[in-house]
Amino acid sequence: MNGHQIGEKVAVKVGTDMDEYSKPVELEGILKSKGDLLGYLNATNDKVGEVCTLSIGNLDVIIANRGDSFITINHFTRAGVEIEDYDVIVVKQGYLFDELSAISKLDILAMTPGSTYQRIENIDYKNIPRPIFPMELA
């Protein structure tokens, strides 16, 4: 969102186009915030990318310029998002890490296809050594 100002109406395409579940879609909304993307596990406060928050009606969507999970409160803070301002927060990952789980009143695991798909029996494995443990025993 370089070149755009907070409060400005913007349109952005999101999606990696790596498979049928990541086809790009265009989102239109109001640019609510800009911030830093922290790395996975937030071992440091090092910035690894950029994020912006787009308000689309009563829904805010945080968009990052690379694929890293939000797993700590500091990920949201550095993104320019006050986590306590929200009743519902959705993250796309296999499970909640300790810090987010501790503040969550309810964790719901959605079994959706994608890069953190938990139904391993439905993953289309290719070019892998056999046997696959534990699904195939030697």
mmCIF file of C-alpha atoms in Angstrom:
data_model
loop_
_atom_site.group_PDB
_atom_site.id
_atom_site.type_symbol
_atom_site.label_atom_id
_atom_site.label_comp_id
_atom_site.label_asym_id
_atom_site.label_seq_id
_atom_site.Cartn_x
_atom_site.Cartn_y
_atom_site.Cartn_z
ATOM 1 C CA MET A 1 0.000 0.000 0.000
ATOM 2 C CA ASN A 2 2.941 2.266 -0.581
ATOM 3 C CA GLY A 3 1.765 5.587 -1.902
ATOM 4 C CA HIS A 4 -1.640 5.305 -0.223
ATOM 5 C CA GLN A 5 -2.690 7.191 2.883
ATOM 6 C CA ILE A 6 -4.645 5.976 5.894
ATOM 7 C CA GLY A 7 -8.352 6.665 5.306
ATOM 8 C CA GLU A 8 -8.036 6.382 1.532
ATOM 9 C CA LYS A 9 -10.289 4.045 -0.488
ATOM 10 C CA VAL A 10 -8.105 1.366 -2.113
ATOM 11 C CA ALA A 11 -8.355 -1.845 -4.109
ATOM 12 C CA VAL A 12 -5.828 -4.662 -3.841
ATOM 13 C CA LYS A 13 -5.529 -8.189 -5.211
ATOM 14 C CA VAL A 14 -4.700 -10.856 -2.617
ATOM 15 C CA GLY A 15 -3.729 -14.458 -3.217
ATOM 16 C CA THR A 16 -0.642 -16.341 -4.328
ATOM 17 C CA ASP A 17 -2.189 -18.214 -7.285
ATOM 18 C CA MET A 18 -0.323 -21.372 -6.246
ATOM 19 C CA ASP A 19 -3.382 -23.644 -6.370
ATOM 20 C CA GLU A 20 -7.171 -23.606 -6.582
ATOM 21 C CA TYR A 21 -7.434 -22.364 -2.975
ATOM 22 C CA SER A 22 -5.175 -19.355 -3.427
ATOM 23 C CA LYS A 23 -6.546 -17.741 -6.585
ATOM 24 C CA PRO A 24 -6.216 -13.954 -6.376
ATOM 25 C CA VAL A 25 -9.315 -11.958 -5.488
ATOM 26 C CA GLU A 26 -9.726 -8.208 -5.453
ATOM 27 C CA LEU A 27 -10.642 -6.501 -2.186
ATOM 28 C CA GLU A 28 -11.887 -2.925 -1.983
ATOM 29 C CA GLY A 29 -12.095 -0.930 1.208
ATOM 30 C CA ILE A 30 -10.657 1.822 3.341
ATOM 31 C CA LEU A 31 -6.990 1.671 4.320
ATOM 32 C CA LYS A 32 -7.166 1.543 8.120
ATOM 33 C CA SER A 33 -3.528 1.020 9.112
ATOM 34 C CA LYS A 34 -0.040 0.167 7.917
ATOM 35 C CA GLY A 35 2.621 -1.647 9.878
ATOM 36 C CA ASP A 36 5.430 -4.146 10.121
ATOM 37 C CA LEU A 37 5.276 -7.884 9.547
ATOM 38 C CA LEU A 38 7.272 -9.848 12.091
ATOM 39 C CA GLY A 39 8.824 -13.216 11.389
ATOM 40 C CA TYR A 40 7.552 -16.613 12.375
ATOM 41 C CA LEU A 41 7.704 -17.375 16.100
ATOM 42 C CA ASN A 42 8.667 -13.732 16.661
ATOM 43 C CA ALA A 43 12.087 -14.737 17.980
ATOM 44 C CA THR A 44 13.040 -11.092 17.569
ATOM 45 C CA ASN A 45 11.251 -7.877 16.775
ATOM 46 C CA ASP A 46 12.840 -7.903 13.337
ATOM 47 C CA LYS A 47 10.656 -6.677 10.515
ATOM 48 C CA VAL A 48 10.444 -9.199 7.671
ATOM 49 C CA GLY A 49 7.765 -7.488 5.610
ATOM 50 C CA GLU A 50 4.914 -5.033 5.554
ATOM 51 C CA VAL A 51 1.217 -5.264 6.341
ATOM 52 C CA CYS A 52 -1.831 -3.104 5.955
ATOM 53 C CA THR A 53 -5.334 -3.378 7.351
ATOM 54 C CA LEU A 54 -8.216 -2.876 4.979
ATOM 55 C CA SER A 55 -11.709 -2.103 6.348
ATOM 56 C CA ILE A 56 -14.428 -3.630 4.204
ATOM 57 C CA GLY A 57 -17.734 -2.673 5.784
ATOM 58 C CA ASN A 58 -17.645 -4.081 9.322
ATOM 59 C CA LEU A 59 -14.791 -6.484 8.515
ATOM 60 C CA ASP A 60 -11.083 -5.657 8.844
ATOM 61 C CA VAL A 61 -8.598 -7.736 6.857
ATOM 62 C CA ILE A 62 -4.860 -7.667 7.577
ATOM 63 C CA ILE A 63 -2.894 -8.173 4.361
ATOM 64 C CA ALA A 64 0.809 -9.054 4.369
ATOM 65 C CA ASN A 65 3.291 -8.929 1.518
ATOM 66 C CA ARG A 66 4.568 -12.414 2.397
ATOM 67 C CA GLY A 67 3.267 -15.518 4.131
ATOM 68 C CA ASP A 68 4.049 -15.390 7.845
ATOM 69 C CA SER A 69 1.659 -16.275 10.659
ATOM 70 C CA PHE A 70 0.392 -13.915 13.326
ATOM 71 C CA ILE A 71 1.085 -15.941 16.462
ATOM 72 C CA THR A 72 1.693 -13.319 19.179
ATOM 73 C CA ILE A 73 -0.011 -10.145 20.347
ATOM 74 C CA ASN A 74 3.077 -8.246 19.183
ATOM 75 C CA HIS A 75 2.398 -9.379 15.605
ATOM 76 C CA PHE A 76 -0.892 -7.466 15.749
ATOM 77 C CA THR A 77 0.591 -4.489 17.610
ATOM 78 C CA ARG A 78 3.415 -4.046 15.099
ATOM 79 C CA ALA A 79 0.851 -4.354 12.297
ATOM 80 C CA GLY A 80 -0.928 -1.311 13.724
ATOM 81 C CA VAL A 81 -3.883 -3.324 15.052
ATOM 82 C CA GLU A 82 -5.205 -3.095 18.613
ATOM 83 C CA ILE A 83 -6.271 -6.692 19.227
ATOM 84 C CA GLU A 84 -8.539 -5.728 22.154
ATOM 85 C CA ASP A 85 -10.714 -3.647 19.775
ATOM 86 C CA TYR A 86 -12.077 -6.848 18.192
ATOM 87 C CA ASP A 87 -14.678 -9.391 19.335
ATOM 88 C CA VAL A 88 -13.607 -12.013 16.777
ATOM 89 C CA ILE A 89 -10.156 -12.606 15.293
ATOM 90 C CA VAL A 90 -9.505 -15.249 12.651
ATOM 91 C CA VAL A 91 -5.999 -16.522 11.900
ATOM 92 C CA LYS A 92 -5.146 -19.034 9.179
ATOM 93 C CA GLN A 93 -2.933 -21.597 10.849
ATOM 94 C CA GLY A 94 -3.189 -25.100 12.203
ATOM 95 C CA TYR A 95 -3.624 -24.094 15.847
ATOM 96 C CA LEU A 96 -3.299 -21.130 18.194
ATOM 97 C CA PHE A 97 0.051 -20.512 19.803
ATOM 98 C CA ASP A 98 0.157 -20.043 23.589
ATOM 99 C CA GLU A 99 -0.064 -16.254 23.765
ATOM 100 C CA LEU A 100 -3.162 -15.983 21.557
ATOM 101 C CA SER A 101 -4.744 -19.062 23.109
ATOM 102 C CA ALA A 102 -4.361 -17.472 26.554
ATOM 103 C CA ILE A 103 -6.503 -14.456 25.579
ATOM 104 C CA SER A 104 -9.026 -16.445 23.541
ATOM 105 C CA LYS A 105 -12.383 -17.306 25.095
ATOM 106 C CA LEU A 106 -13.014 -19.889 22.362
ATOM 107 C CA ASP A 107 -10.682 -21.510 19.821
ATOM 108 C CA ILE A 108 -12.284 -23.068 16.754
ATOM 109 C CA LEU A 109 -10.163 -25.082 14.338
ATOM 110 C CA ALA A 110 -11.595 -24.813 10.832
ATOM 111 C CA MET A 111 -10.530 -27.735 8.664
ATOM 112 C CA THR A 112 -9.994 -25.730 5.499
ATOM 113 C CA PRO A 113 -7.703 -26.631 2.602
ATOM 114 C CA GLY A 114 -4.535 -24.595 2.139
ATOM 115 C CA SER A 115 -1.004 -24.367 3.420
ATOM 116 C CA THR A 116 -1.952 -25.383 6.971
ATOM 117 C CA TYR A 117 -4.421 -28.122 6.083
ATOM 118 C CA GLN A 118 -4.775 -30.554 9.001
ATOM 119 C CA ARG A 119 -6.481 -33.445 7.179
ATOM 120 C CA ILE A 120 -3.297 -35.104 6.008
ATOM 121 C CA GLU A 121 -5.160 -38.042 4.524
ATOM 122 C CA ASN A 122 -6.579 -35.637 1.898
ATOM 123 C CA ILE A 123 -3.256 -34.073 0.885
ATOM 124 C CA ASP A 124 -2.160 -35.022 -2.622
ATOM 125 C CA TYR A 125 1.373 -36.177 -1.850
ATOM 126 C CA LYS A 126 3.828 -36.281 -4.765
ATOM 127 C CA ASN A 127 7.446 -37.442 -5.021
ATOM 128 C CA ILE A 128 7.772 -38.665 -1.461
ATOM 129 C CA PRO A 129 9.717 -41.622 -0.108
ATOM 130 C CA ARG A 130 7.665 -44.566 1.094
ATOM 131 C CA PRO A 131 6.418 -45.628 3.576
ATOM 132 C CA ILE A 132 4.738 -42.567 5.020
ATOM 133 C CA PHE A 133 4.579 -42.805 8.794
ATOM 134 C CA PRO A 134 2.095 -43.259 10.449
ATOM 135 C CA MET A 135 -0.281 -43.740 7.514
ATOM 136 C CA GLU A 136 1.786 -46.538 5.974
ATOM 137 C CA LEU A 137 3.674 -48.821 8.296
ATOM 138 C CA ALA A 138 6.846 -50.503 7.108
#
